[in-house]
Amino acid sequence: MPRTRIKICGLTRPEDVRAAVAAGADALGFVFYPNSPRYVTPEQAGALMAAVPPFITTVALFVNASVEQVAAVARAAPFMQLQFHGDETAAQCAAIAAAVQRPFLRAFRVRPDTSGADLLEYEHQYRAASALFSGLLLDTFVDAYGGAGKVFDWSIIPKELAPRVVLSGGLSVASATEAVLRVRPYALDISSGVEQAKGIKDAALIHAFAGAVRAADNTELPQHAKRDTP
């Protein structure tokens, strides 16, 4: 079976970066949205990123930031990938990505009335807008920006889209295996599900989450159980 990639987001401390790296995370996320409890300054993020070894992707999360703000962060914290979580249009995402020459993920906050066709159309719009578009990150819609910490109906994700999306929203150690088996996404993105407090990660939970994902990668779900609602 394909290997599901793991992103640990909302890192704020050196020990949490070390824990994520030791657990085998493929990507580390840093939040540059000042209203988030997981916010880090560009200088803090730069110091944290300096300790990240090769071949682990550093991801910068922004919410409605300007080109100038993103460029300033890029100078202090040389992240590898952008992640947009606000109300940015496809054109705005494309312009910012081009200005800093970084690929980007676009978060889609799934509502109760979202359909699979909506997801495919959204992906098409962003792919057409920029060659730097990497893919969609699917999260649950709430009246706030950033991670929702809630699960949406995974069954709406089209089978042809699932292998290239990053699945987020309400993930935990307990739900990681099910998420992989039912959706088979390209990656899982977790933040609050591996925390002991907001912005403070728990090394044991990070390792347990990674272990649950790896176990799922080596498990085949019975055909009749696939694509069900979590």
mmCIF file of C-alpha atoms in Angstrom:
data_model
loop_
_atom_site.group_PDB
_atom_site.id
_atom_site.type_symbol
_atom_site.label_atom_id
_atom_site.label_comp_id
_atom_site.label_asym_id
_atom_site.label_seq_id
_atom_site.Cartn_x
_atom_site.Cartn_y
_atom_site.Cartn_z
ATOM 1 C CA MET A 1 0.000 0.000 0.000
ATOM 2 C CA PRO A 2 1.151 3.619 -0.512
ATOM 3 C CA ARG A 3 2.773 5.388 2.434
ATOM 4 C CA THR A 4 0.563 8.095 3.925
ATOM 5 C CA ARG A 5 2.533 11.257 4.599
ATOM 6 C CA ILE A 6 2.281 12.920 8.012
ATOM 7 C CA LYS A 7 2.267 16.637 8.777
ATOM 8 C CA ILE A 8 2.445 17.908 12.347
ATOM 9 C CA CYS A 9 1.164 21.482 12.423
ATOM 10 C CA GLY A 10 1.236 24.327 14.931
ATOM 11 C CA LEU A 11 4.739 23.741 16.269
ATOM 12 C CA THR A 12 6.029 26.354 18.689
ATOM 13 C CA ARG A 13 8.836 24.710 20.689
ATOM 14 C CA PRO A 14 12.194 23.075 19.829
ATOM 15 C CA GLU A 15 11.299 19.930 21.762
ATOM 16 C CA ASP A 16 8.122 19.534 19.739
ATOM 17 C CA VAL A 17 10.052 19.856 16.486
ATOM 18 C CA ARG A 18 12.452 17.177 17.712
ATOM 19 C CA ALA A 19 9.564 14.893 18.674
ATOM 20 C CA ALA A 20 7.915 15.267 15.278
ATOM 21 C CA VAL A 21 11.178 14.586 13.466
ATOM 22 C CA ALA A 22 11.893 11.543 15.638
ATOM 23 C CA ALA A 23 8.412 10.169 14.930
ATOM 24 C CA GLY A 24 9.072 10.314 11.197
ATOM 25 C CA ALA A 25 6.934 13.308 10.221
ATOM 26 C CA ASP A 26 7.226 14.289 6.570
ATOM 27 C CA ALA A 27 6.238 17.923 7.091
ATOM 28 C CA LEU A 28 6.184 20.430 9.941
ATOM 29 C CA GLY A 29 3.720 23.328 10.029
ATOM 30 C CA PHE A 30 4.271 26.781 11.498
ATOM 31 C CA VAL A 31 1.394 29.206 12.003
ATOM 32 C CA PHE A 32 1.831 32.879 11.077
ATOM 33 C CA TYR A 33 -1.702 33.946 11.963
ATOM 34 C CA PRO A 34 -1.453 36.294 14.976
ATOM 35 C CA ASN A 35 -4.890 35.350 16.342
ATOM 36 C CA SER A 36 -3.925 31.703 16.673
ATOM 37 C CA PRO A 37 -2.698 30.284 20.007
ATOM 38 C CA ARG A 38 -0.068 28.487 17.920
ATOM 39 C CA TYR A 39 1.293 31.675 16.352
ATOM 40 C CA VAL A 40 5.047 32.042 16.059
ATOM 41 C CA THR A 41 6.954 35.116 14.986
ATOM 42 C CA PRO A 42 9.156 34.883 11.899
ATOM 43 C CA GLU A 43 12.210 34.983 14.149
ATOM 44 C CA GLN A 44 10.926 32.161 16.358
ATOM 45 C CA ALA A 45 10.038 30.094 13.321
ATOM 46 C CA GLY A 46 13.419 30.732 11.750
ATOM 47 C CA ALA A 47 15.152 29.310 14.820
ATOM 48 C CA LEU A 48 12.858 26.276 14.857
ATOM 49 C CA MET A 49 13.320 25.625 11.140
ATOM 50 C CA ALA A 50 17.103 25.819 11.479
ATOM 51 C CA ALA A 51 16.961 22.611 13.515
ATOM 52 C CA VAL A 52 14.947 20.675 10.920
ATOM 53 C CA PRO A 53 17.051 18.057 9.086
ATOM 54 C CA PRO A 54 17.073 17.600 5.299
ATOM 55 C CA PHE A 55 14.111 16.116 3.406
ATOM 56 C CA ILE A 56 11.467 17.285 5.872
ATOM 57 C CA THR A 57 9.187 19.970 4.432
ATOM 58 C CA THR A 58 8.632 23.135 6.447
ATOM 59 C CA VAL A 59 5.194 24.642 5.816
ATOM 60 C CA ALA A 60 4.096 28.211 6.598
ATOM 61 C CA LEU A 61 0.388 28.725 7.330
ATOM 62 C CA PHE A 62 -1.115 32.136 6.538
ATOM 63 C CA VAL A 63 -4.590 33.628 6.858
ATOM 64 C CA ASN A 64 -5.389 36.598 4.587
ATOM 65 C CA ALA A 65 -1.801 37.823 4.613
ATOM 66 C CA SER A 66 -0.425 40.302 2.094
ATOM 67 C CA VAL A 67 2.414 39.634 -0.315
ATOM 68 C CA GLU A 68 4.618 41.891 1.793
ATOM 69 C CA GLN A 69 3.824 40.007 5.003
ATOM 70 C CA VAL A 70 4.545 36.622 3.454
ATOM 71 C CA ALA A 71 7.764 37.889 1.890
ATOM 72 C CA ALA A 72 8.925 39.247 5.253
ATOM 73 C CA VAL A 73 8.351 35.859 6.864
ATOM 74 C CA ALA A 74 10.184 34.098 4.041
ATOM 75 C CA ARG A 75 13.256 36.254 4.654
ATOM 76 C CA ALA A 76 13.416 35.363 8.353
ATOM 77 C CA ALA A 77 12.117 31.796 8.187
ATOM 78 C CA PRO A 78 12.989 30.091 4.884
ATOM 79 C CA PHE A 79 9.978 27.773 4.701
ATOM 80 C CA MET A 80 9.545 25.384 1.785
ATOM 81 C CA GLN A 81 5.791 25.496 1.231
ATOM 82 C CA LEU A 82 2.861 27.857 1.724
ATOM 83 C CA GLN A 83 -0.509 26.932 3.184
ATOM 84 C CA PHE A 84 -3.432 29.353 2.759
ATOM 85 C CA HIS A 85 -6.297 29.119 5.257
ATOM 86 C CA GLY A 86 -8.196 32.380 4.809
ATOM 87 C CA ASP A 87 -10.424 33.956 2.181
ATOM 88 C CA GLU A 88 -7.688 34.224 -0.428
ATOM 89 C CA THR A 89 -8.817 33.860 -4.011
ATOM 90 C CA ALA A 90 -7.043 31.628 -6.488
ATOM 91 C CA ALA A 91 -5.473 34.714 -8.059
ATOM 92 C CA GLN A 92 -4.233 36.008 -4.698
ATOM 93 C CA CYS A 93 -2.722 32.653 -3.758
ATOM 94 C CA ALA A 94 -1.036 32.456 -7.141
ATOM 95 C CA ALA A 95 0.389 35.981 -6.818
ATOM 96 C CA ILE A 96 1.801 35.407 -3.340
ATOM 97 C CA ALA A 97 3.289 32.047 -4.290
ATOM 98 C CA ALA A 98 4.902 33.599 -7.364
ATOM 99 C CA ALA A 99 6.308 36.494 -5.335
ATOM 100 C CA VAL A 100 8.117 34.200 -2.881
ATOM 101 C CA GLN A 101 8.600 31.335 -5.352
ATOM 102 C CA ARG A 102 7.109 28.633 -3.160
ATOM 103 C CA PRO A 103 4.518 25.949 -3.948
ATOM 104 C CA PHE A 104 1.277 26.189 -1.990
ATOM 105 C CA LEU A 105 -1.523 24.165 -0.452
ATOM 106 C CA ARG A 106 -5.038 25.602 -0.350
ATOM 107 C CA ALA A 107 -7.256 24.759 2.608
ATOM 108 C CA PHE A 108 -10.869 24.006 1.731
ATOM 109 C CA ARG A 109 -13.184 24.201 4.734
ATOM 110 C CA VAL A 110 -15.837 21.582 4.115
ATOM 111 C CA ARG A 111 -19.413 22.584 4.952
ATOM 112 C CA PRO A 112 -22.345 20.212 5.555
ATOM 113 C CA ASP A 113 -23.671 20.982 2.064
ATOM 114 C CA THR A 114 -20.323 20.582 0.268
ATOM 115 C CA SER A 115 -20.381 17.993 -2.506
ATOM 116 C CA GLY A 116 -17.674 15.962 -4.163
ATOM 117 C CA ALA A 117 -18.233 17.978 -7.328
ATOM 118 C CA ASP A 118 -17.503 21.153 -5.358
ATOM 119 C CA LEU A 119 -14.135 19.762 -4.282
ATOM 120 C CA LEU A 120 -13.180 18.756 -7.804
ATOM 121 C CA GLU A 121 -14.173 22.156 -9.188
ATOM 122 C CA TYR A 122 -12.250 23.987 -6.463
ATOM 123 C CA GLU A 123 -9.145 21.954 -7.167
ATOM 124 C CA HIS A 124 -9.509 22.628 -10.893
ATOM 125 C CA GLN A 125 -9.727 26.390 -10.326
ATOM 126 C CA TYR A 126 -6.530 26.489 -8.290
ATOM 127 C CA ARG A 127 -4.621 24.158 -10.577
ATOM 128 C CA ALA A 128 -5.570 26.371 -13.527
ATOM 129 C CA ALA A 129 -4.523 29.507 -11.620
ATOM 130 C CA SER A 130 -0.949 28.522 -10.816
ATOM 131 C CA ALA A 131 1.706 25.966 -11.612
ATOM 132 C CA LEU A 132 2.792 26.355 -7.976
ATOM 133 C CA PHE A 133 -0.457 24.853 -6.666
ATOM 134 C CA SER A 134 0.360 21.590 -4.851
ATOM 135 C CA GLY A 135 -3.074 20.442 -3.773
ATOM 136 C CA LEU A 136 -6.017 20.780 -1.417
ATOM 137 C CA LEU A 137 -6.021 20.438 2.335
ATOM 138 C CA LEU A 138 -9.501 19.471 3.500
ATOM 139 C CA ASP A 139 -10.627 20.771 6.886
ATOM 140 C CA THR A 140 -13.982 21.226 8.591
ATOM 141 C CA PHE A 141 -15.810 24.544 8.272
ATOM 142 C CA VAL A 142 -16.247 26.562 11.480
ATOM 143 C CA ASP A 143 -16.697 30.286 12.058
ATOM 144 C CA ALA A 144 -12.984 30.758 12.597
ATOM 145 C CA TYR A 145 -9.758 30.465 10.635
ATOM 146 C CA GLY A 146 -7.138 27.798 11.035
ATOM 147 C CA GLY A 147 -7.755 24.271 12.258
ATOM 148 C CA ALA A 148 -11.290 23.419 13.286
ATOM 149 C CA GLY A 149 -10.565 20.364 15.421
ATOM 150 C CA LYS A 150 -13.748 18.749 14.077
ATOM 151 C CA VAL A 151 -14.342 15.895 11.642
ATOM 152 C CA PHE A 152 -16.327 16.328 8.429
ATOM 153 C CA ASP A 153 -18.049 13.669 6.336
ATOM 154 C CA TRP A 154 -15.158 11.895 4.620
ATOM 155 C CA SER A 155 -17.503 10.043 2.287
ATOM 156 C CA ILE A 156 -17.960 13.154 0.104
ATOM 157 C CA ILE A 157 -14.320 13.040 -1.032
ATOM 158 C CA PRO A 158 -14.319 11.704 -4.612
ATOM 159 C CA LYS A 159 -12.363 8.500 -5.015
ATOM 160 C CA GLU A 160 -10.267 10.058 -7.770
ATOM 161 C CA LEU A 161 -9.393 13.063 -5.585
ATOM 162 C CA ALA A 162 -8.553 11.238 -2.351
ATOM 163 C CA PRO A 163 -5.018 10.072 -3.296
ATOM 164 C CA ARG A 164 -3.839 13.654 -3.768
ATOM 165 C CA VAL A 165 -5.498 15.491 -0.842
ATOM 166 C CA VAL A 166 -4.211 16.328 2.608
ATOM 167 C CA LEU A 167 -6.846 15.309 5.140
ATOM 168 C CA SER A 168 -7.259 17.410 8.273
ATOM 169 C CA GLY A 169 -9.952 18.276 10.794
ATOM 170 C CA GLY A 170 -10.504 16.534 14.122
ATOM 171 C CA LEU A 171 -7.859 13.866 13.628
ATOM 172 C CA SER A 172 -6.488 12.009 16.633
ATOM 173 C CA VAL A 173 -4.554 8.883 17.516
ATOM 174 C CA ALA A 174 -7.882 7.054 17.800
ATOM 175 C CA SER A 175 -9.136 8.153 14.371
ATOM 176 C CA ALA A 176 -5.883 8.031 12.383
ATOM 177 C CA THR A 177 -6.167 4.418 11.320
ATOM 178 C CA GLU A 178 -9.779 4.819 10.232
ATOM 179 C CA ALA A 179 -8.975 7.994 8.299
ATOM 180 C CA VAL A 180 -6.275 6.244 6.301
ATOM 181 C CA LEU A 181 -8.284 3.098 5.678
ATOM 182 C CA ARG A 182 -11.476 4.857 4.591
ATOM 183 C CA VAL A 183 -10.045 7.758 2.592
ATOM 184 C CA ARG A 184 -6.520 6.702 1.564
ATOM 185 C CA PRO A 185 -5.419 10.345 1.337
ATOM 186 C CA TYR A 186 -1.978 11.469 0.289
ATOM 187 C CA ALA A 187 -1.328 12.883 3.762
ATOM 188 C CA LEU A 188 -2.814 13.528 7.193
ATOM 189 C CA ASP A 189 -2.378 16.904 8.901
ATOM 190 C CA ILE A 190 -2.795 17.045 12.673
ATOM 191 C CA SER A 191 -2.381 19.768 15.282
ATOM 192 C CA SER A 192 -4.674 19.784 18.326
ATOM 193 C CA GLY A 193 -4.970 15.993 18.280
ATOM 194 C CA VAL A 194 -1.368 15.638 19.462
ATOM 195 C CA GLU A 195 -1.361 18.437 22.039
ATOM 196 C CA GLN A 196 -1.378 18.567 25.824
ATOM 197 C CA ALA A 197 -2.376 22.257 25.600
ATOM 198 C CA LYS A 198 -2.874 24.709 22.740
ATOM 199 C CA GLY A 199 0.462 25.142 21.036
ATOM 200 C CA ILE A 200 2.148 22.597 23.291
ATOM 201 C CA LYS A 201 2.642 19.206 21.669
ATOM 202 C CA ASP A 202 2.787 15.854 23.407
ATOM 203 C CA ALA A 203 5.690 13.695 22.207
ATOM 204 C CA ALA A 204 3.958 10.452 23.158
ATOM 205 C CA LEU A 205 0.838 11.404 21.188
ATOM 206 C CA ILE A 206 2.908 12.374 18.152
ATOM 207 C CA HIS A 207 4.632 8.985 18.179
ATOM 208 C CA ALA A 208 1.338 7.177 18.740
ATOM 209 C CA PHE A 209 -0.293 9.045 15.857
ATOM 210 C CA ALA A 210 2.573 8.183 13.516
ATOM 211 C CA GLY A 211 2.367 4.567 14.621
ATOM 212 C CA ALA A 212 -1.367 4.438 13.940
ATOM 213 C CA VAL A 213 -0.854 5.844 10.440
ATOM 214 C CA ARG A 214 1.893 3.336 9.662
ATOM 215 C CA ALA A 215 -0.261 0.488 10.933
ATOM 216 C CA ALA A 216 -3.082 1.612 8.656
ATOM 217 C CA ASP A 217 -0.731 1.767 5.692
ATOM 218 C CA ASN A 218 -0.114 -1.938 6.166
ATOM 219 C CA THR A 219 -3.787 -2.847 6.579
ATOM 220 C CA GLU A 220 -6.402 -3.484 3.928
ATOM 221 C CA LEU A 221 -9.972 -2.486 4.825
ATOM 222 C CA PRO A 222 -12.700 -4.894 3.653
ATOM 223 C CA GLN A 223 -14.226 -3.607 0.427
ATOM 224 C CA HIS A 224 -17.732 -3.196 1.883
ATOM 225 C CA ALA A 225 -16.429 -0.906 4.649
ATOM 226 C CA LYS A 226 -14.693 1.630 2.429
ATOM 227 C CA ARG A 227 -15.918 5.174 1.759
ATOM 228 C CA ASP A 228 -18.349 5.166 4.702
ATOM 229 C CA THR A 229 -18.989 8.203 6.897
ATOM 230 C CA PRO A 230 -16.635 8.302 9.909
#
